[in-house]
Amino acid sequence: MTERFSGKVAVVTGAGAGMGAAVARRLAAEGATVAVFDRDLTGASATAAAIRADGGTAEPYEVDIRLSAQVAAAIERVGGIDVLVNVAGVVRYGEVPDFAEDEWDLVLDTNLKGTYLTAKYAIPAMRARGGGAIVNFASVQAFASQQLVAAYSASKGAVVALTRTLALDHAKDNIRVNCVCPGSVETPMLRYGAQQLDDRDPAEVMREWGALHPIGRLIQPEDVAGLVAFLASDDAAAITGAPHLVDGGLLAKLGV
């Protein structure tokens, strides 16, 4: 594998499992020193250990990205930053009249405020190094929703909009900002959704969700990590301010 990130430092949030872990491993495999951010230190440590076992460089950080002081302190510890990937996210289900306010706050604060806070503290560090790249995580549900996900779809639509403005504001700083919009990815969060929305075996439910995609299967975390690595690399030097689908053709099928 090429080392497109040799000598570069990458921060990946939500990197203790799922897509975040896959992104952290991919960037490390291409030469990046990776700061593994997760509110679960056990998960962050496991990802960092796996990277080191493969010959890469990584350090775990226990960070709740909803909390400004924690994000600021972690970014300061990392020091110079070339790449920021905002993967951390949560989903909760329910119709708005029955949706608890603290659940709304959990989803919006994690998915949207967390993206704002990491950018707030990472951008000055990138600017000091002459530029960098940010990849945020939105979702196909920013464009085509399902039932019971008002908070999640609202947060992901906002991430798409935030990405555009960050890209415009910081083009002058040689900082590119894009976002990826996955479909159904085989992760612990998807399994949680299957358990919440259906009484059957979660694995069976997830297979059915995968079959809804024209490619006929669930998207794998590594599929998403490949797109992230491209967008964060110099191969995407002229790409900024846009959402990028990794949805197995789902939105094409829906006509969105």
mmCIF file with all atom_site columns, N, CA and C in Angstrom, residues 34-37 41 44-46 48 52 58-62 77:
data_model
loop_
_atom_site.group_PDB
_atom_site.id
_atom_site.type_symbol
_atom_site.label_atom_id
_atom_site.label_alt_id
_atom_site.label_comp_id
_atom_site.label_asym_id
_atom_site.label_entity_id
_atom_site.label_seq_id
_atom_site.pdbx_PDB_ins_code
_atom_site.Cartn_x
_atom_site.Cartn_y
_atom_site.Cartn_z
_atom_site.occupancy
_atom_site.B_iso_or_equiv
_atom_site.pdbx_formal_charge
_atom_site.auth_seq_id
_atom_site.auth_comp_id
_atom_site.auth_asym_id
_atom_site.auth_atom_id
_atom_site.pdbx_PDB_model_num
ATOM 1  N N  . VAL A 1 34 ? -1.557  8.193  13.988 1.00 0.00 ? 34 VAL A N  1
ATOM 2  C CA . VAL A 1 34 ? -2.988  8.363  14.231 1.00 0.00 ? 34 VAL A CA 1
ATOM 3  C C  . VAL A 1 34 ? -3.281  8.581  15.709 1.00 0.00 ? 34 VAL A C  1
ATOM 4  N N  . ALA A 1 35 ? -4.012  9.657  15.999 1.00 0.00 ? 35 ALA A N  1
ATOM 5  C CA . ALA A 1 35 ? -4.568  9.891  17.320 1.00 0.00 ? 35 ALA A CA 1
ATOM 6  C C  . ALA A 1 35 ? -5.967  9.286  17.337 1.00 0.00 ? 35 ALA A C  1
ATOM 7  N N  . VAL A 1 36 ? -6.135  8.248  18.127 1.00 0.00 ? 36 VAL A N  1
ATOM 8  C CA . VAL A 1 36 ? -7.383  7.476  18.153 1.00 0.00 ? 36 VAL A CA 1
ATOM 9  C C  . VAL A 1 36 ? -8.273  8.050  19.247 1.00 0.00 ? 36 VAL A C  1
ATOM 10 N N  . PHE A 1 37 ? -9.289  8.839  18.849 1.00 0.00 ? 37 PHE A N  1
ATOM 11 C CA . PHE A 1 37 ? -10.203 9.468  19.793 1.00 0.00 ? 37 PHE A CA 1
ATOM 12 C C  . PHE A 1 37 ? -11.446 8.596  19.966 1.00 0.00 ? 37 PHE A C  1
ATOM 13 N N  . LEU A 1 41 ? -12.250 4.435  26.283 1.00 0.00 ? 41 LEU A N  1
ATOM 14 C CA . LEU A 1 41 ? -10.792 4.277  26.219 1.00 0.00 ? 41 LEU A CA 1
ATOM 15 C C  . LEU A 1 41 ? -10.393 2.844  25.899 1.00 0.00 ? 41 LEU A C  1
ATOM 16 N N  . ALA A 1 44 ? -10.599 2.596  22.154 1.00 0.00 ? 44 ALA A N  1
ATOM 17 C CA . ALA A 1 44 ? -9.515  3.372  21.556 1.00 0.00 ? 44 ALA A CA 1
ATOM 18 C C  . ALA A 1 44 ? -8.180  2.658  21.717 1.00 0.00 ? 44 ALA A C  1
ATOM 19 N N  . SER A 1 45 ? -7.964  2.091  22.888 1.00 0.00 ? 45 SER A N  1
ATOM 20 C CA . SER A 1 45 ? -6.707  1.385  23.148 1.00 0.00 ? 45 SER A CA 1
ATOM 21 C C  . SER A 1 45 ? -6.582  0.145  22.276 1.00 0.00 ? 45 SER A C  1
ATOM 22 N N  . ALA A 1 46 ? -7.708  -0.555 22.059 1.00 0.00 ? 46 ALA A N  1
ATOM 23 C CA . ALA A 1 46 ? -7.680  -1.753 21.215 1.00 0.00 ? 46 ALA A CA 1
ATOM 24 C C  . ALA A 1 46 ? -7.327  -1.401 19.774 1.00 0.00 ? 46 ALA A C  1
ATOM 25 N N  . ALA A 1 48 ? -5.649  1.295  18.743 1.00 0.00 ? 48 ALA A N  1
ATOM 26 C CA . ALA A 1 48 ? -4.247  1.723  18.716 1.00 0.00 ? 48 ALA A CA 1
ATOM 27 C C  . ALA A 1 48 ? -3.306  0.528  18.797 1.00 0.00 ? 48 ALA A C  1
ATOM 28 N N  . ARG A 1 52 ? -0.476  -0.646 16.061 1.00 0.00 ? 52 ARG A N  1
ATOM 29 C CA . ARG A 1 52 ? 0.925   -0.863 16.409 1.00 0.00 ? 52 ARG A CA 1
ATOM 30 C C  . ARG A 1 52 ? 1.367   -2.289 16.083 1.00 0.00 ? 52 ARG A C  1
ATOM 31 N N  . ALA A 1 58 ? 0.227   4.795  16.589 1.00 0.00 ? 58 ALA A N  1
ATOM 32 C CA . ALA A 1 58 ? -1.068  5.296  17.053 1.00 0.00 ? 58 ALA A CA 1
ATOM 33 C C  . ALA A 1 58 ? -1.047  5.462  18.553 1.00 0.00 ? 58 ALA A C  1
ATOM 34 N N  . GLU A 1 59 ? -1.866  6.394  19.029 1.00 0.00 ? 59 GLU A N  1
ATOM 35 C CA . GLU A 1 59 ? -1.990  6.657  20.452 1.00 0.00 ? 59 GLU A CA 1
ATOM 36 C C  . GLU A 1 59 ? -3.480  6.826  20.780 1.00 0.00 ? 59 GLU A C  1
ATOM 37 N N  . PRO A 1 60 ? -3.973  6.138  21.826 1.00 0.00 ? 60 PRO A N  1
ATOM 38 C CA . PRO A 1 60 ? -5.387  6.282  22.188 1.00 0.00 ? 60 PRO A CA 1
ATOM 39 C C  . PRO A 1 60 ? -5.635  7.504  23.068 1.00 0.00 ? 60 PRO A C  1
ATOM 40 N N  . TYR A 1 61 ? -6.814  8.102  22.879 1.00 0.00 ? 61 TYR A N  1
ATOM 41 C CA . TYR A 1 61 ? -7.227  9.255  23.684 1.00 0.00 ? 61 TYR A CA 1
ATOM 42 C C  . TYR A 1 61 ? -8.672  9.039  24.111 1.00 0.00 ? 61 TYR A C  1
ATOM 43 N N  . GLU A 1 62 ? -8.936  9.204  25.397 1.00 0.00 ? 62 GLU A N  1
ATOM 44 C CA . GLU A 1 62 ? -10.316 9.153  25.887 1.00 0.00 ? 62 GLU A CA 1
ATOM 45 C C  . GLU A 1 62 ? -10.918 10.547 25.760 1.00 0.00 ? 62 GLU A C  1
ATOM 46 N N  . ARG A 1 77 ? -2.780  18.071 23.179 1.00 0.00 ? 77 ARG A N  1
ATOM 47 C CA . ARG A 1 77 ? -1.834  16.964 23.401 1.00 0.00 ? 77 ARG A CA 1
ATOM 48 C C  . ARG A 1 77 ? -1.308  16.406 22.082 1.00 0.00 ? 77 ARG A C  1
#
